[in-house]
C-alpha positions as protocol buffer text, in pm:
chain_id: "A"
residue {
  index: 1
  type: UNK
  ca { x: 1065 y: 1117 z: -1699 }
}
residue {
  index: 2
  type: UNK
  ca { x: 1141 y: 952 z: -1362 }
}
residue {
  index: 3
  type: UNK
  ca { x: 809 y: 768 z: -1374 }
}
residue {
  index: 4
  type: UNK
  ca { x: 894 y: 626 z: -1716 }
}
residue {
  index: 5
  type: UNK
  ca { x: 1241 y: 519 z: -1596 }
}
residue {
  index: 6
  type: UNK
  ca { x: 1094 y: 348 z: -1290 }
}
residue {
  index: 7
  type: UNK
  ca { x: 834 y: 176 z: -1512 }
}
residue {
  index: 8
  type: UNK
  ca { x: 1124 y: 43 z: -1718 }
}
residue {
  index: 9
  type: UNK
  ca { x: 1286 y: -82 z: -1396 }
}
residue {
  index: 10
  type: UNK
  ca { x: 962 y: -263 z: -1306 }
}
residue {
  index: 11
  type: UNK
  ca { x: 962 y: -439 z: -1644 }
}
residue {
  index: 12
  type: UNK
  ca { x: 1331 y: -527 z: -1608 }
}
residue {
  index: 13
  type: UNK
  ca { x: 1279 y: -676 z: -1262 }
}
residue {
  index: 14
  type: UNK
  ca { x: 975 y: -876 z: -1373 }
}
residue {
  index: 15
  type: UNK
  ca { x: 1149 y: -1011 z: -1681 }
}
residue {
  index: 16
  type: UNK
  ca { x: 1465 y: -1112 z: -1492 }
}
residue {
  index: 17
  type: UNK
  ca { x: 1295 y: -1247 z: -1178 }
}
residue {
  index: 18
  type: UNK
  ca { x: 979 y: -1387 z: -1333 }
}
residue {
  index: 19
  type: UNK
  ca { x: 761 y: -1178 z: -1098 }
}
residue {
  index: 20
  type: UNK
  ca { x: 767 y: -867 z: -880 }
}
residue {
  index: 21
  type: UNK
  ca { x: 822 y: -1040 z: -547 }
}
residue {
  index: 22
  type: UNK
  ca { x: 1117 y: -949 z: -331 }
}
residue {
  index: 23
  type: UNK
  ca { x: 1267 y: -631 z: -203 }
}
residue {
  index: 24
  type: UNK
  ca { x: 1308 y: -725 z: 163 }
}
residue {
  index: 25
  type: UNK
  ca { x: 1641 y: -905 z: 143 }
}
residue {
  index: 26
  type: UNK
  ca { x: 1988 y: -820 z: 19 }
}
residue {
  index: 27
  type: UNK
  ca { x: 1972 y: -1003 z: -315 }
}
residue {
  index: 28
  type: UNK
  ca { x: 1628 y: -856 z: -402 }
}
residue {
  index: 29
  type: UNK
  ca { x: 1678 y: -509 z: -252 }
}
residue {
  index: 30
  type: UNK
  ca { x: 1673 y: -330 z: -589 }
}
residue {
  index: 31
  type: UNK
  ca { x: 1353 y: -509 z: -689 }
}
residue {
  index: 32
  type: UNK
  ca { x: 1182 y: -339 z: -397 }
}
residue {
  index: 33
  type: UNK
  ca { x: 1333 y: -4 z: -494 }
}
residue {
  index: 34
  type: UNK
  ca { x: 1185 y: -36 z: -844 }
}
residue {
  index: 35
  type: UNK
  ca { x: 839 y: -113 z: -704 }
}
residue {
  index: 36
  type: UNK
  ca { x: 847 y: 166 z: -448 }
}
residue {
  index: 37
  type: UNK
  ca { x: 982 y: 429 z: -686 }
}
residue {
  index: 38
  type: UNK
  ca { x: 721 y: 356 z: -951 }
}
residue {
  index: 39
  type: UNK
  ca { x: 432 y: 349 z: -704 }
}
residue {
  index: 40
  type: UNK
  ca { x: 538 y: 677 z: -546 }
}
residue {
  index: 41
  type: UNK
  ca { x: 608 y: 854 z: -875 }
}
residue {
  index: 42
  type: UNK
  ca { x: 290 y: 729 z: -1044 }
}
residue {
  index: 43
  type: UNK
  ca { x: 83 y: 849 z: -749 }
}
residue {
  index: 44
  type: UNK
  ca { x: 258 y: 1186 z: -763 }
}
residue {
  index: 45
  type: UNK
  ca { x: 194 y: 1210 z: -1136 }
}
residue {
  index: 46
  type: UNK
  ca { x: -175 y: 1127 z: -1095 }
}
residue {
  index: 47
  type: UNK
  ca { x: -206 y: 1393 z: -823 }
}
residue {
  index: 48
  type: UNK
  ca { x: -10 y: 1667 z: -1003 }
}
residue {
  index: 49
  type: UNK
  ca { x: -182 y: 1609 z: -1338 }
}
residue {
  index: 50
  type: UNK
  ca { x: -522 y: 1581 z: -1166 }
}
residue {
  index: 51
  type: UNK
  ca { x: -596 y: 1253 z: -1345 }
}
residue {
  index: 52
  type: UNK
  ca { x: -911 y: 1188 z: -1149 }
}
residue {
  index: 53
  type: UNK
  ca { x: -1184 y: 982 z: -1313 }
}
residue {
  index: 54
  type: UNK
  ca { x: -1528 y: 1078 z: -1185 }
}
residue {
  index: 55
  type: UNK
  ca { x: -1742 y: 767 z: -1139 }
}
residue {
  index: 56
  type: UNK
  ca { x: -2026 y: 611 z: -942 }
}
residue {
  index: 57
  type: UNK
  ca { x: -1854 y: 281 z: -864 }
}
residue {
  index: 58
  type: UNK
  ca { x: -1852 y: 366 z: -495 }
}
residue {
  index: 59
  type: UNK
  ca { x: -1665 y: 186 z: -223 }
}
residue {
  index: 60
  type: UNK
  ca { x: -1802 y: -160 z: -307 }
}
residue {
  index: 61
  type: UNK
  ca { x: -1730 y: -136 z: -679 }
}
residue {
  index: 62
  type: UNK
  ca { x: -1374 y: -23 z: -619 }
}
residue {
  index: 63
  type: UNK
  ca { x: -1320 y: -293 z: -356 }
}
residue {
  index: 64
  type: UNK
  ca { x: -1427 y: -557 z: -609 }
}
residue {
  index: 65
  type: UNK
  ca { x: -1191 y: -414 z: -872 }
}
residue {
  index: 66
  type: UNK
  ca { x: -905 y: -420 z: -619 }
}
residue {
  index: 67
  type: UNK
  ca { x: -989 y: -775 z: -517 }
}
residue {
  index: 68
  type: UNK
  ca { x: -960 y: -885 z: -881 }
}
residue {
  index: 69
  type: UNK
  ca { x: -592 y: -790 z: -877 }
}
residue {
  index: 70
  type: UNK
  ca { x: -529 y: -1000 z: -568 }
}
residue {
  index: 71
  type: UNK
  ca { x: -701 y: -1317 z: -691 }
}
residue {
  index: 72
  type: UNK
  ca { x: -494 y: -1334 z: -1009 }
}
residue {
  index: 73
  type: UNK
  ca { x: -354 y: -1688 z: -1028 }
}
residue {
  index: 74
  type: UNK
  ca { x: 19 y: -1752 z: -1022 }
}
residue {
  index: 75
  type: UNK
  ca { x: 142 y: -1863 z: -1363 }
}
residue {
  index: 76
  type: UNK
  ca { x: 441 y: -1871 z: -1592 }
}
residue {
  index: 77
  type: UNK
  ca { x: 315 y: -1538 z: -1734 }
}
residue {
  index: 78
  type: UNK
  ca { x: 357 y: -1344 z: -1409 }
}
residue {
  index: 79
  type: UNK
  ca { x: 659 y: -1166 z: -1556 }
}
residue {
  index: 80
  type: UNK
  ca { x: 407 y: -1002 z: -1793 }
}
residue {
  index: 81
  type: UNK
  ca { x: 83 y: -984 z: -1593 }
}
residue {
  index: 82
  type: UNK
  ca { x: 230 y: -841 z: -1271 }
}
residue {
  index: 83
  type: UNK
  ca { x: 394 y: -538 z: -1441 }
}
residue {
  index: 84
  type: UNK
  ca { x: 68 y: -474 z: -1631 }
}
residue {
  index: 85
  type: UNK
  ca { x: -125 y: -465 z: -1304 }
}
residue {
  index: 86
  type: UNK
  ca { x: 133 y: -245 z: -1129 }
}
residue {
  index: 87
  type: UNK
  ca { x: 194 y: -9 z: -1423 }
}
residue {
  index: 88
  type: UNK
  ca { x: -163 y: 38 z: -1545 }
}
residue {
  index: 89
  type: UNK
  ca { x: -431 y: -126 z: -1332 }
}
residue {
  index: 90
  type: UNK
  ca { x: -327 y: 10 z: -990 }
}
residue {
  index: 91
  type: UNK
  ca { x: -289 y: 371 z: -1117 }
}
residue {
  index: 92
  type: UNK
  ca { x: -631 y: 335 z: -1281 }
}
residue {
  index: 93
  type: UNK
  ca { x: -776 y: 225 z: -946 }
}
residue {
  index: 94
  type: UNK
  ca { x: -614 y: 528 z: -776 }
}
residue {
  index: 95
  type: UNK
  ca { x: -765 y: 763 z: -1036 }
}
residue {
  index: 96
  type: UNK
  ca { x: -1105 y: 595 z: -998 }
}
residue {
  index: 97
  type: UNK
  ca { x: -1083 y: 601 z: -618 }
}
residue {
  index: 98
  type: UNK
  ca { x: -1001 y: 972 z: -614 }
}
residue {
  index: 99
  type: UNK
  ca { x: -1306 y: 1043 z: -831 }
}
residue {
  index: 100
  type: UNK
  ca { x: -1552 y: 802 z: -673 }
}
residue {
  index: 101
  type: UNK
  ca { x: -1885 y: 936 z: -554 }
}
residue {
  index: 102
  type: UNK
  ca { x: -1954 y: 772 z: -219 }
}
residue {
  index: 103
  type: UNK
  ca { x: -2277 y: 699 z: -39 }
}
residue {
  index: 104
  type: UNK
  ca { x: -2337 y: 863 z: 297 }
}
residue {
  index: 105
  type: UNK
  ca { x: -2139 y: 686 z: 565 }
}
residue {
  index: 106
  type: UNK
  ca { x: -1886 y: 537 z: 326 }
}
residue {
  index: 107
  type: UNK
  ca { x: -1684 y: 858 z: 334 }
}
residue {
  index: 108
  type: UNK
  ca { x: -1604 y: 803 z: 703 }
}
residue {
  index: 109
  type: UNK
  ca { x: -1480 y: 451 z: 629 }
}
residue {
  index: 110
  type: UNK
  ca { x: -1260 y: 582 z: 348 }
}
residue {
  index: 111
  type: UNK
  ca { x: -1118 y: 867 z: 560 }
}
residue {
  index: 112
  type: UNK
  ca { x: -1042 y: 624 z: 843 }
}
residue {
  index: 113
  type: UNK
  ca { x: -882 y: 380 z: 599 }
}
residue {
  index: 114
  type: UNK
  ca { x: -665 y: 658 z: 459 }
}
residue {
  index: 115
  type: UNK
  ca { x: -557 y: 774 z: 804 }
}
residue {
  index: 116
  type: UNK
  ca { x: -473 y: 425 z: 931 }
}
residue {
  index: 117
  type: UNK
  ca { x: -300 y: 309 z: 612 }
}
residue {
  index: 118
  type: UNK
  ca { x: 45 y: 445 z: 700 }
}
residue {
  index: 119
  type: UNK
  ca { x: 47 y: 323 z: 1063 }
}
residue {
  index: 120
  type: UNK
  ca { x: -74 y: -14 z: 932 }
}
residue {
  index: 121
  type: UNK
  ca { x: 207 y: -13 z: 678 }
}
residue {
  index: 122
  type: UNK
  ca { x: 459 y: 75 z: 950 }
}
residue {
  index: 123
  type: UNK
  ca { x: 352 y: -202 z: 1185 }
}
residue {
  index: 124
  type: UNK
  ca { x: 241 y: -497 z: 971 }
}
residue {
  index: 125
  type: UNK
  ca { x: 582 y: -643 z: 897 }
}
residue {
  index: 126
  type: UNK
  ca { x: 647 y: -752 z: 1257 }
}
residue {
  index: 127
  type: UNK
  ca { x: 310 y: -932 z: 1258 }
}
residue {
  index: 128
  type: UNK
  ca { x: 401 y: -1111 z: 934 }
}
residue {
  index: 129
  type: UNK
  ca { x: 726 y: -1237 z: 1087 }
}
residue {
  index: 130
  type: UNK
  ca { x: 550 y: -1357 z: 1400 }
}
residue {
  index: 131
  type: UNK
  ca { x: 286 y: -1535 z: 1191 }
}
residue {
  index: 132
  type: UNK
  ca { x: 548 y: -1691 z: 964 }
}
residue {
  index: 133
  type: UNK
  ca { x: 749 y: -1812 z: 1263 }
}
residue {
  index: 134
  type: UNK
  ca { x: 438 y: -1957 z: 1429 }
}
residue {
  index: 135
  type: UNK
  ca { x: 322 y: -2122 z: 1108 }
}
residue {
  index: 136
  type: UNK
  ca { x: 657 y: -2287 z: 1033 }
}
residue {
  index: 137
  type: UNK
  ca { x: 702 y: -2411 z: 1391 }
}
residue {
  index: 138
  type: UNK
  ca { x: 349 y: -2534 z: 1472 }
}
residue {
  index: 139
  type: UNK
  ca { x: 189 y: -2600 z: 1129 }
}
residue {
  index: 140
  type: UNK
  ca { x: -170 y: -2516 z: 1231 }
}
residue {
  index: 141
  type: UNK
  ca { x: -464 y: -2671 z: 1046 }
}
residue {
  index: 142
  type: UNK
  ca { x: -715 y: -2472 z: 840 }
}
residue {
  index: 143
  type: UNK
  ca { x: -958 y: -2410 z: 1129 }
}
residue {
  index: 144
  type: UNK
  ca { x: -678 y: -2281 z: 1350 }
}
residue {
  index: 145
  type: UNK
  ca { x: -546 y: -2066 z: 1065 }
}
residue {
  index: 146
  type: UNK
  ca { x: -883 y: -1899 z: 1014 }
}
residue {
  index: 147
  type: UNK
  ca { x: -902 y: -1812 z: 1384 }
}
residue {
  index: 148
  type: UNK
  ca { x: -538 y: -1699 z: 1400 }
}
residue {
  index: 149
  type: UNK
  ca { x: -559 y: -1482 z: 1090 }
}
residue {
  index: 150
  type: UNK
  ca { x: -891 y: -1322 z: 1192 }
}
residue {
  index: 151
  type: UNK
  ca { x: -756 y: -1248 z: 1540 }
}
residue {
  index: 152
  type: UNK
  ca { x: -427 y: -1118 z: 1402 }
}
residue {
  index: 153
  type: UNK
  ca { x: -602 y: -881 z: 1160 }
}
residue {
  index: 154
  type: UNK
  ca { x: -813 y: -737 z: 1443 }
}
residue {
  index: 155
  type: UNK
  ca { x: -506 y: -699 z: 1667 }
}
residue {
  index: 156
  type: UNK
  ca { x: -301 y: -548 z: 1387 }
}
residue {
  index: 157
  type: UNK
  ca { x: -566 y: -288 z: 1303 }
}
residue {
  index: 158
  type: UNK
  ca { x: -603 y: -212 z: 1676 }
}
residue {
  index: 159
  type: UNK
  ca { x: -228 y: -172 z: 1718 }
}
residue {
  index: 160
  type: UNK
  ca { x: -207 y: 46 z: 1404 }
}
residue {
  index: 161
  type: UNK
  ca { x: -488 y: 262 z: 1543 }
}
residue {
  index: 162
  type: UNK
  ca { x: -294 y: 299 z: 1869 }
}
residue {
  index: 163
  type: UNK
  ca { x: 19 y: 401 z: 1673 }
}
residue {
  index: 164
  type: UNK
  ca { x: -189 y: 646 z: 1468 }
}
residue {
  index: 165
  type: UNK
  ca { x: -340 y: 817 z: 1774 }
}
residue {
  index: 166
  type: UNK
  ca { x: -30 y: 815 z: 1997 }
}
residue {
  index: 167
  type: UNK
  ca { x: 245 y: 873 z: 1741 }
}
residue {
  index: 168
  type: UNK
  ca { x: 142 y: 948 z: 1381 }
}
residue {
  index: 169
  type: UNK
  ca { x: -122 y: 1219 z: 1427 }
}
residue {
  index: 170
  type: UNK
  ca { x: 71 y: 1410 z: 1699 }
}
residue {
  index: 171
  type: UNK
  ca { x: 393 y: 1396 z: 1494 }
}
residue {
  index: 172
  type: UNK
  ca { x: 215 y: 1520 z: 1181 }
}
residue {
  index: 173
  type: UNK
  ca { x: 60 y: 1808 z: 1378 }
}
residue {
  index: 174
  type: UNK
  ca { x: 398 y: 1898 z: 1527 }
}
residue {
  index: 175
  type: UNK
  ca { x: 574 y: 1896 z: 1189 }
}
residue {
  index: 176
  type: UNK
  ca { x: 291 y: 2093 z: 1025 }
}
residue {
  index: 177
  type: UNK
  ca { x: 310 y: 2359 z: 1296 }
}
residue {
  index: 178
  type: UNK
  ca { x: 689 y: 2380 z: 1260 }
}
residue {
  index: 179
  type: UNK
  ca { x: 652 y: 2425 z: 884 }
}
residue {
  index: 180
  type: UNK
  ca { x: 388 y: 2695 z: 933 }
}
residue {
  index: 181
  type: UNK
  ca { x: 614 y: 2874 z: 1184 }
}
residue {
  index: 182
  type: UNK
  ca { x: 904 y: 2864 z: 940 }
}
residue {
  index: 183
  type: UNK
  ca { x: 688 y: 3003 z: 657 }
}
residue {
  index: 184
  type: UNK
  ca { x: 556 y: 3277 z: 887 }
}
residue {
  index: 185
  type: UNK
  ca { x: 911 y: 3376 z: 988 }
}
residue {
  index: 186
  type: UNK
  ca { x: 1017 y: 3391 z: 622 }
}
residue {
  index: 187
  type: UNK
  ca { x: 733 y: 3633 z: 543 }
}
residue {
  index: 188
  type: UNK
  ca { x: 848 y: 3875 z: 815 }
}
């Protein structure tokens, strides 16, 4: 029921705003809440209902399908196309990704990507602000932008890896051990 309500909120936001951008400022705060709640609840629903679609698309096939969502052109129909992608296409990709049969070696890439995704999510925003500030102040040309963006991506992934190793993994282990201790004490 919560997933359906949050899907309705996504449609409401898209219709009123014309797209699903926003969520990082006061006036658009609730837009971000709608996006986050639907994404979280849809992922939970897929997991709990075991909606996994077995397939042989592999890493490359799924990467191409994901890329298609990101190359969608901006248009006056974004209020309709963006909710469709968020409500149906992204959950489909999650179900396909969970059921994908991978070639040898690709599994390690996928496991690493999964492990680094949260530290990358935690740290990327500061990099975006620095880039935006640099871009608006110095207005680099295309050649400079290519170099800056490539370098920034490498640095961001490196920094996220550092955060993962130094903070995220140790904290998860600590919390898991505490939970196991609590469960063990409850059984006694």
